Short mmCIF file of C-alpha atoms and ligand atoms in Angstrom, two decimals:
data_model
loop_
_atom_site.label_atom_id
_atom_site.label_comp_id
_atom_site.label_asym_id
_atom_site.label_seq_id
_atom_site.Cartn_x
_atom_site.Cartn_y
_atom_site.Cartn_z
CA UNK A 742 -8.18 -139.10 -71.56
CA UNK A 743 -6.68 -136.49 -73.87
CA UNK A 744 -5.49 -133.38 -72.11
CA UNK A 745 -6.25 -129.91 -73.42
CA UNK A 746 -3.76 -127.03 -73.35
CA UNK A 747 -4.77 -123.37 -73.51
CA UNK A 748 -1.90 -120.90 -73.93
CA UNK A 749 -2.27 -117.23 -72.99
CA UNK A 750 0.75 -115.15 -73.96
CA UNK A 751 1.30 -111.45 -74.27
CA UNK A 752 2.90 -108.25 -73.10
CA UNK A 753 3.57 -107.38 -69.45
CA UNK A 754 0.56 -106.39 -67.36
CA UNK A 755 -2.11 -107.19 -69.92
CA UNK A 756 -4.03 -109.31 -67.42
CA UNK A 757 -2.89 -112.70 -68.69
CA UNK A 758 -2.88 -114.33 -65.29
CA UNK A 759 -6.28 -112.89 -64.35
CA UNK A 760 -7.75 -114.37 -67.53
CA UNK A 761 -5.89 -117.66 -67.18
CA UNK A 762 -7.10 -118.15 -63.59
CA UNK A 763 -10.71 -117.36 -64.48
CA UNK A 764 -10.55 -119.72 -67.42
CA UNK A 765 -9.00 -122.54 -65.37
CA UNK A 766 -11.72 -122.16 -62.74
CA UNK A 767 -14.46 -122.02 -65.37
CA UNK A 768 -13.24 -125.10 -67.26
CA UNK A 769 -11.97 -126.93 -64.15
CA UNK A 770 -8.47 -127.21 -65.59
CA UNK A 771 -5.19 -126.77 -63.73
CA UNK A 772 -3.44 -123.42 -64.04
CA UNK A 773 0.27 -122.68 -64.44
CA UNK A 774 1.60 -119.13 -64.21
CA UNK A 775 4.95 -119.46 -65.98
CA UNK A 776 5.85 -115.85 -65.11
CA UNK A 777 5.51 -116.77 -61.43
CA UNK A 778 8.14 -119.48 -61.97
CA UNK A 779 10.57 -116.94 -63.46
CA UNK A 780 9.72 -114.52 -60.66
CA UNK A 781 10.28 -117.15 -57.93
CA UNK A 782 13.64 -118.13 -59.45
CA UNK A 783 14.60 -114.44 -59.60
CA UNK A 784 13.65 -114.02 -55.95
CA UNK A 785 15.82 -117.01 -55.04
CA UNK A 786 18.81 -115.53 -56.90
CA UNK A 787 18.33 -112.05 -55.43
CA UNK A 788 17.98 -113.43 -51.89
CA UNK A 789 21.12 -115.52 -52.36
CA UNK A 790 23.10 -112.75 -54.03
CA UNK A 791 23.54 -114.67 -57.28
CA UNK A 792 23.98 -112.24 -60.19
CA UNK A 793 22.38 -112.97 -63.56
CA UNK A 794 25.69 -112.63 -65.41
CA UNK A 795 27.10 -115.57 -63.46
CA UNK A 796 27.10 -119.03 -64.89
CA UNK A 797 23.80 -120.60 -63.78
CA UNK A 798 24.47 -124.28 -63.34
CA UNK A 799 22.06 -127.17 -62.94
CA UNK A 800 23.59 -127.63 -59.49
CA UNK A 801 22.21 -124.24 -58.43
CA UNK A 802 18.87 -124.86 -60.13
CA UNK A 803 18.48 -128.19 -58.35
CA UNK A 804 18.26 -126.28 -55.09
CA UNK A 805 15.11 -124.57 -56.31
CA UNK A 806 11.76 -126.21 -55.81
CA UNK A 807 8.69 -124.38 -57.09
CA UNK A 808 5.14 -125.50 -56.48
CA UNK A 809 1.88 -123.96 -57.53
CA UNK A 810 -1.23 -124.84 -55.53
CA UNK A 811 -4.92 -123.97 -55.40
CA UNK A 812 -6.10 -123.34 -51.84
CA UNK A 813 -9.47 -122.00 -50.76
CA UNK A 814 -10.15 -120.46 -54.14
CA UNK A 815 -6.67 -118.95 -54.48
CA UNK A 816 -3.64 -119.90 -56.54
CA UNK A 817 -0.46 -119.77 -54.46
CA UNK A 818 3.18 -120.19 -55.32
CA UNK A 819 5.79 -121.80 -53.08
CA UNK A 820 9.56 -121.47 -53.31
CA UNK A 821 11.30 -124.22 -51.33
CA UNK A 822 8.15 -124.56 -49.21
CA UNK A 823 7.83 -120.82 -48.46
CA UNK A 824 4.73 -119.07 -49.72
CA UNK A 825 6.11 -116.31 -51.98
CA UNK A 826 2.85 -115.46 -53.78
CA UNK A 827 2.98 -111.79 -52.76
CA UNK A 828 6.73 -111.34 -52.54
CA UNK A 829 7.36 -112.25 -56.18
CA UNK A 830 5.14 -109.33 -57.29
CA UNK A 831 7.46 -106.78 -55.62
CA UNK A 832 9.20 -104.05 -57.59
CA UNK A 833 12.69 -105.51 -57.11
CA UNK A 834 11.72 -108.84 -58.64
CA UNK A 835 9.89 -107.06 -61.51
CA UNK A 836 12.99 -105.01 -62.26
CA UNK A 837 15.27 -108.05 -62.46
CA UNK A 838 13.12 -110.91 -63.74
CA UNK A 839 13.60 -110.35 -67.49
CA UNK A 840 17.37 -110.51 -67.13
CA UNK A 841 17.17 -113.91 -65.47
CA UNK A 842 14.48 -115.10 -67.90
CA UNK A 843 16.95 -114.63 -70.79
CA UNK A 844 19.21 -117.42 -69.53
CA UNK A 845 18.89 -120.69 -71.40
CA UNK A 846 19.45 -122.89 -68.32
CA UNK A 847 16.61 -121.11 -66.50
CA UNK A 848 14.29 -121.38 -69.51
CA UNK A 849 15.01 -125.10 -69.79
CA UNK A 850 14.25 -125.56 -66.10
CA UNK A 851 10.84 -123.86 -66.39
CA UNK A 852 10.08 -125.57 -69.73
CA UNK A 853 10.62 -129.00 -68.16
CA UNK A 854 8.41 -128.22 -65.18
CA UNK A 855 5.56 -126.98 -67.38
CA UNK A 856 5.76 -129.93 -69.74
CA UNK A 857 5.70 -132.32 -66.80
CA UNK A 858 2.53 -130.68 -65.43
CA UNK A 859 0.77 -131.28 -68.73
CA UNK A 860 1.34 -135.03 -68.76
CA UNK A 861 -1.74 -135.83 -66.72
CA UNK A 862 -3.80 -132.62 -66.58
CA UNK A 863 -5.56 -130.22 -68.89
CA UNK A 864 -3.93 -126.85 -68.35
CA UNK A 865 -4.31 -123.14 -68.84
CA UNK A 866 -0.79 -121.67 -68.97
CA UNK A 867 0.15 -118.02 -69.27
CA UNK A 868 3.46 -116.45 -70.20
CA UNK A 869 5.51 -115.20 -73.13
CA UNK A 870 6.51 -118.30 -75.10
CA UNK A 871 3.80 -120.80 -74.20
CA UNK A 872 2.11 -120.95 -77.63
CA UNK A 873 5.39 -120.61 -79.55
CA UNK A 874 7.90 -122.78 -77.66
CA UNK A 875 6.55 -124.62 -74.61
CA UNK A 876 3.29 -125.88 -76.13
CA UNK A 877 3.43 -125.16 -79.89
CA UNK A 878 0.60 -127.68 -80.36
CA UNK A 879 -1.69 -126.08 -77.76
CA UNK A 880 -5.39 -126.51 -78.52
CA UNK A 881 -6.09 -122.79 -78.11
CA UNK A 882 -3.72 -119.82 -78.17
CA UNK A 883 -4.34 -116.22 -77.16
CA UNK A 884 -2.06 -113.20 -77.37
CA UNK A 885 -2.86 -110.14 -75.26
CA UNK A 886 -1.52 -106.65 -76.01
CA UNK A 887 -2.36 -103.17 -74.75
CA UNK A 888 -1.26 -99.54 -74.60
CA UNK A 889 1.67 -99.14 -72.14
CA UNK A 890 0.07 -96.22 -70.29
CA UNK A 891 -3.17 -98.10 -69.62
CA UNK A 892 -1.27 -101.22 -68.56
CA UNK A 893 0.83 -99.16 -66.15
CA UNK A 894 -2.26 -97.52 -64.63
CA UNK A 895 -3.89 -100.90 -64.09
CA UNK A 896 -0.74 -102.36 -62.50
CA UNK A 897 -0.39 -99.26 -60.29
CA UNK A 898 -3.91 -99.74 -58.98
CA UNK A 899 -3.23 -103.43 -58.39
CA UNK A 900 -0.03 -102.94 -56.35
CA UNK A 901 -1.74 -100.21 -54.32
CA UNK A 902 1.48 -98.52 -53.22
CA UNK A 903 1.67 -94.75 -53.74
CA UNK A 904 5.42 -94.68 -53.26
CA UNK A 905 5.75 -96.35 -56.68
CA UNK A 906 4.81 -93.82 -59.38
CA UNK A 907 2.80 -94.72 -62.49
CA UNK A 908 5.53 -93.35 -64.80
CA UNK A 909 8.12 -95.61 -63.22
CA UNK A 910 5.85 -98.63 -63.72
CA UNK A 911 5.27 -97.61 -67.34
CA UNK A 912 9.02 -97.42 -67.95
CA UNK A 913 9.56 -100.78 -66.25
CA UNK A 914 6.91 -102.60 -68.31
CA UNK A 915 8.16 -101.01 -71.57
CA UNK A 916 11.69 -102.08 -70.70
CA UNK A 917 10.49 -105.60 -69.85
CA UNK A 918 8.56 -105.88 -73.15
CA UNK A 919 11.68 -104.78 -74.99
CA UNK A 920 13.97 -107.24 -73.20
CA UNK A 921 11.40 -110.03 -73.61
CA UNK A 922 10.79 -109.46 -77.32
CA UNK A 923 14.39 -108.92 -78.38
CA UNK A 924 16.04 -111.81 -76.52
CA UNK A 925 17.58 -114.62 -78.52
CA UNK A 926 15.84 -117.56 -76.86
CA UNK A 927 12.05 -117.87 -76.89
CA UNK A 928 11.28 -114.17 -77.46
CA UNK A 929 7.88 -112.69 -76.81
CA UNK A 930 6.01 -112.87 -80.11
CA UNK A 931 2.58 -113.84 -81.30
CA UNK A 932 2.28 -117.43 -82.52
CA UNK A 933 0.90 -117.34 -86.07
CA UNK A 934 -2.15 -119.29 -84.97
CA UNK A 935 -2.82 -117.24 -81.80
CA UNK A 936 -5.94 -115.09 -81.43
CA UNK A 937 -4.86 -111.52 -80.63
CA UNK A 938 -6.82 -109.32 -78.23
CA UNK A 939 -6.05 -105.66 -77.54
CA UNK A 940 -7.13 -105.21 -73.91
CA UNK A 941 -6.65 -101.40 -73.79
CA UNK A 942 -10.33 -100.51 -73.95
CA UNK A 943 -11.82 -103.69 -72.55
CA UNK A 944 -12.80 -104.69 -69.01
CA UNK A 945 -11.66 -107.98 -67.48
CA UNK A 946 -15.06 -109.51 -68.21
CA UNK A 947 -15.10 -108.28 -71.80
CA UNK A 948 -11.72 -109.90 -72.48
CA UNK A 949 -12.87 -113.08 -70.73
CA UNK A 950 -16.02 -113.27 -72.84
CA UNK A 951 -13.98 -112.90 -76.03
CA UNK A 952 -11.72 -115.76 -74.93
CA UNK A 953 -14.65 -118.03 -73.99
CA UNK A 954 -16.48 -117.22 -77.19
CA UNK A 955 -13.45 -118.13 -79.25
CA UNK A 956 -13.00 -121.44 -77.42
CA UNK A 957 -16.67 -122.36 -77.78
CA UNK A 958 -16.88 -121.40 -81.45
CA UNK A 959 -13.85 -123.46 -82.58
O1 LIG B 1588 2.43 -110.31 -64.89
P1 LIG B 1588 3.39 -109.76 -65.89
O2 LIG B 1588 2.85 -109.81 -67.30
O3 LIG B 1588 3.87 -108.40 -65.56
O4 LIG B 1588 4.69 -110.65 -65.88
P2 LIG B 1588 4.84 -112.19 -65.59
O5 LIG B 1588 3.91 -112.99 -66.45
O6 LIG B 1588 4.79 -112.40 -64.13
O7 LIG B 1588 6.33 -112.48 -66.13
C1 LIG B 1588 7.45 -111.86 -65.55
C2 LIG B 1588 8.63 -111.96 -66.51
O8 LIG B 1588 9.03 -113.33 -66.64
C3 LIG B 1588 8.41 -111.49 -67.94
O9 LIG B 1588 8.58 -110.10 -68.13
C4 LIG B 1588 9.46 -112.29 -68.71
O10 LIG B 1588 10.72 -111.68 -68.63
C5 LIG B 1588 9.51 -113.59 -67.94
N1 LIG B 1588 8.72 -114.66 -68.58
C6 LIG B 1588 9.26 -115.32 -69.65
O11 LIG B 1588 10.37 -115.00 -70.08
N2 LIG B 1588 8.61 -116.38 -70.21
C7 LIG B 1588 7.42 -116.75 -69.76
N3 LIG B 1588 6.81 -117.79 -70.32
C8 LIG B 1588 6.82 -116.06 -68.69
C9 LIG B 1588 7.48 -114.99 -68.13
#
């Protein structure tokens, strides 16, 4: 059986993973959140006091085992058998993840894991370089963008922690977009054949319907 790949890339906090999960459930495909891989690796490095300007060797990366599962209607992410689904969304990981995601050894590590997942399963994968680098031949590609202020407000609501101010989140996501789009390896950019959606004035369901419509009409 031929497997199908759907790539959802885009800026930080545009709701890529919300859309990717809904789509995977709707189509009964597997889901891979590539950002969660970078976040879990970042958490591992922070917890073990490994700085991003150090040489990241395969020996270090071999100590990292990341697994994504679907349990009771929820996608969960495990780092060396610990459930880190919530911890990887913390502010500290968000502040550091783009610096680790620039490193070529780390990108290769995630690339290999994602490619392996696609060998036997149809997948919805979200990230920054899925339609450009990881799966350039994906069957469908989407690219989500949005106004920074609206993205920050949505993320603020989601993390539900009043000690983190909206302005700080806005700065962090702008900084992350900048680091992600200006890096040398696999920068954040729209694949020429990706369908772009500006999510600023759309609800989750409106974006989802646009995605489904596009898939069904092609
Ligand atoms: O959910 P959000 O859009 O805020 O971020 P994420 O998808 O969890 O990704 C976190 C970070 O990982 C991004 O800002 C990128 O630095 C990095 N990343 C990447 O470099 N390549 C990917 N395919 C996915 C994420």
